[in-house]
Coordinates of C-alpha atoms in Angstrom, one line a residue:
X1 CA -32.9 6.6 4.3
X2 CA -29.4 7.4 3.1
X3 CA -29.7 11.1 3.9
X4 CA -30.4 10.1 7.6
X5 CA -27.3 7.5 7.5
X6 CA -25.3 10.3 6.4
X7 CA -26.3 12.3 9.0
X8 CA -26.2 10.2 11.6
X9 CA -22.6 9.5 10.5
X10 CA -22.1 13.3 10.3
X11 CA -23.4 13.8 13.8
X12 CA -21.2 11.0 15.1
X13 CA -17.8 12.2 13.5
X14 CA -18.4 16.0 14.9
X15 CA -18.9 14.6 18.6
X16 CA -16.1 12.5 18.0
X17 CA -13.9 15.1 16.8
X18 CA -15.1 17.5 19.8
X19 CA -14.9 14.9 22.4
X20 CA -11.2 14.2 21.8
X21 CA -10.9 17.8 21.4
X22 CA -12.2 18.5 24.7
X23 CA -10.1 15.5 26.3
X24 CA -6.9 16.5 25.2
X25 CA -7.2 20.3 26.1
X26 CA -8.2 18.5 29.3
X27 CA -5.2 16.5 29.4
X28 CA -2.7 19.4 27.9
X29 CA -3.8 21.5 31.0
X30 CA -3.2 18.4 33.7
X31 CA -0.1 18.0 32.0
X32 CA 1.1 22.0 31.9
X33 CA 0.3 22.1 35.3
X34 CA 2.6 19.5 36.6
X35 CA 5.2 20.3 34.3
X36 CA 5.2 24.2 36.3
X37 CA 5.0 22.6 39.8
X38 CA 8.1 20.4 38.3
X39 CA 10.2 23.3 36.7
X40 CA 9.4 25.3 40.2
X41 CA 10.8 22.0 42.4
X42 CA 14.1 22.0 39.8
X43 CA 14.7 25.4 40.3
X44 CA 14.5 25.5 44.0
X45 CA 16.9 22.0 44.3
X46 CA 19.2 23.9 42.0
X47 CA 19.3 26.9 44.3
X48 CA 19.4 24.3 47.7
X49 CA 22.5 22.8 45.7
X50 CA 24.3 26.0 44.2
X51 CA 24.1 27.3 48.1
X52 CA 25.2 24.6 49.8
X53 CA 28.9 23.8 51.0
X54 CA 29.0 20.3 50.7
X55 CA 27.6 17.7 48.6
X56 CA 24.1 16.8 48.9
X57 CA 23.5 13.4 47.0
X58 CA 19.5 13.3 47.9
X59 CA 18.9 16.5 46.7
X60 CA 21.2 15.8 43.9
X61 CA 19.6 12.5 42.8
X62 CA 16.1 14.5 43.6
X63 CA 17.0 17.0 40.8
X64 CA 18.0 14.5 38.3
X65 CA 14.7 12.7 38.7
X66 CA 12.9 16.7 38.0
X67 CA 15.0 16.8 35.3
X68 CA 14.0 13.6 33.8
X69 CA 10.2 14.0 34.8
X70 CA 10.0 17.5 32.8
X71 CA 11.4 15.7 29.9
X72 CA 8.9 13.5 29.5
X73 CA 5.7 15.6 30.9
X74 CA 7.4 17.9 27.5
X75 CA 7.5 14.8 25.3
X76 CA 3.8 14.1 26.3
X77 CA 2.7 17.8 25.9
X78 CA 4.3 17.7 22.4
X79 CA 2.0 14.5 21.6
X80 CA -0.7 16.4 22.7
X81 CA -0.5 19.4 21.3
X82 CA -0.1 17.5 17.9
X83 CA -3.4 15.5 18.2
X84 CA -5.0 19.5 18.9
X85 CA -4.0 20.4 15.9
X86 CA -5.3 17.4 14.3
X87 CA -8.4 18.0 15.9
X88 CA -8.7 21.2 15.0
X89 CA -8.0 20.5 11.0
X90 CA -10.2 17.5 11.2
X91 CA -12.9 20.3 12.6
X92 CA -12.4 22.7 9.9
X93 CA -12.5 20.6 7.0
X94 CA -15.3 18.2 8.5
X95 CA -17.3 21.8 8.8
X96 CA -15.8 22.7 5.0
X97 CA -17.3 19.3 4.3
X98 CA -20.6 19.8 5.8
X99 CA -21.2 22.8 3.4
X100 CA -19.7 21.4 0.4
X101 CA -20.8 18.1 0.5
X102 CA -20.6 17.0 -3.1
X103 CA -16.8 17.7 -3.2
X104 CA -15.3 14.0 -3.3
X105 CA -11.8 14.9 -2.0
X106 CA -13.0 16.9 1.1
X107 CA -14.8 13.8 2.2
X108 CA -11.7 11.6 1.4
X109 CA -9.6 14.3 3.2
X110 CA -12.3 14.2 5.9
X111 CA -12.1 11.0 6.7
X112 CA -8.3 10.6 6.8
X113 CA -8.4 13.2 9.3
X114 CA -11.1 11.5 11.7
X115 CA -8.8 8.2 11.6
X116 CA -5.0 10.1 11.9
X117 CA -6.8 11.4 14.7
X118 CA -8.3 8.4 15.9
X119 CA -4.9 6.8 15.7
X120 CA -3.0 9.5 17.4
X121 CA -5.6 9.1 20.4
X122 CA -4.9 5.9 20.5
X123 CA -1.3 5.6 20.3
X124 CA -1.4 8.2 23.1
X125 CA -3.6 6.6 25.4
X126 CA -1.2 3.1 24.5
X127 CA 1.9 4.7 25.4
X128 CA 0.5 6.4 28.5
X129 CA -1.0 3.3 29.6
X130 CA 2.1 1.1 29.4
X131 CA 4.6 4.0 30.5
X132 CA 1.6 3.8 33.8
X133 CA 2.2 0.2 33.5
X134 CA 6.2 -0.1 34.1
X135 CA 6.1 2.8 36.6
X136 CA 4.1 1.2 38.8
X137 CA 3.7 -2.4 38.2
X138 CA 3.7 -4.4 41.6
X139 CA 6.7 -6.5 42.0
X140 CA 6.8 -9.9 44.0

């Protein structure tokens, strides 16, 4: 009975770990690709406004706001990136585990893994929610 609870438990942390695996390489690509389209809309305001004669404050005010966009689509990669990693250390020694199951410290390290990465998730899927949330709450 406890050998099935075990591997129940087992079977539930790998799809855990490969399901946010598989999310945030999901989410790192979405992200990637509008941080390209972003630098390519930067670039070509910068060349509009290096090649213009006078002042353009729309396109000026448009480059600004790339600017600021790509600094955060980077910010959010970084986080993203970070819970990968996570991910992917959780993975290995959950596997490492797996084989050497009577090794008390790989389980303890195990576990502290599945909830750092559990709580990066999280915290991720909080701060996107909210920065969602402010952008585009409805006003009266």
């Amino acid at each position: 009975m406890e050998n099935d609870m075990m591997t129940l438990a087992d079977n539930l942390a790998i799809a855990l770990i490969l399901g946010i695996l598989g999310i945030a390489i999901t989410v790192f690509t979405v992200i990637y690709s509008f941080m390209e389209s972003t630098k390519e809309r930067k670039k070509s305001l910068s060349d509009i406004i290096r090649n213009s004669a006078e002042a353009q404050p729309v396109l000026e005010s448009d480059l600004c706001f790339a600017r600021v966009r790509l600094k955060n689509l980077k910010k959010m990669n970084n986080f993203v990136v970070l819970i990968i990693v996570c991910d992917i250390l959780a993975f290995v020694v959950y596997s490492v585990r797996l084989v050497l199951h009577d090794v008390c410290w790989l389980k303890i390290t195990s576990i502290l893994f599945l909830v750092i990465l559990s709580a990066l998730s999280i915290v991720f899927l909080m701060g996107y929610l909210i920065q969602y949330y402010k952008r585009f709450k409805i006003e009266d």
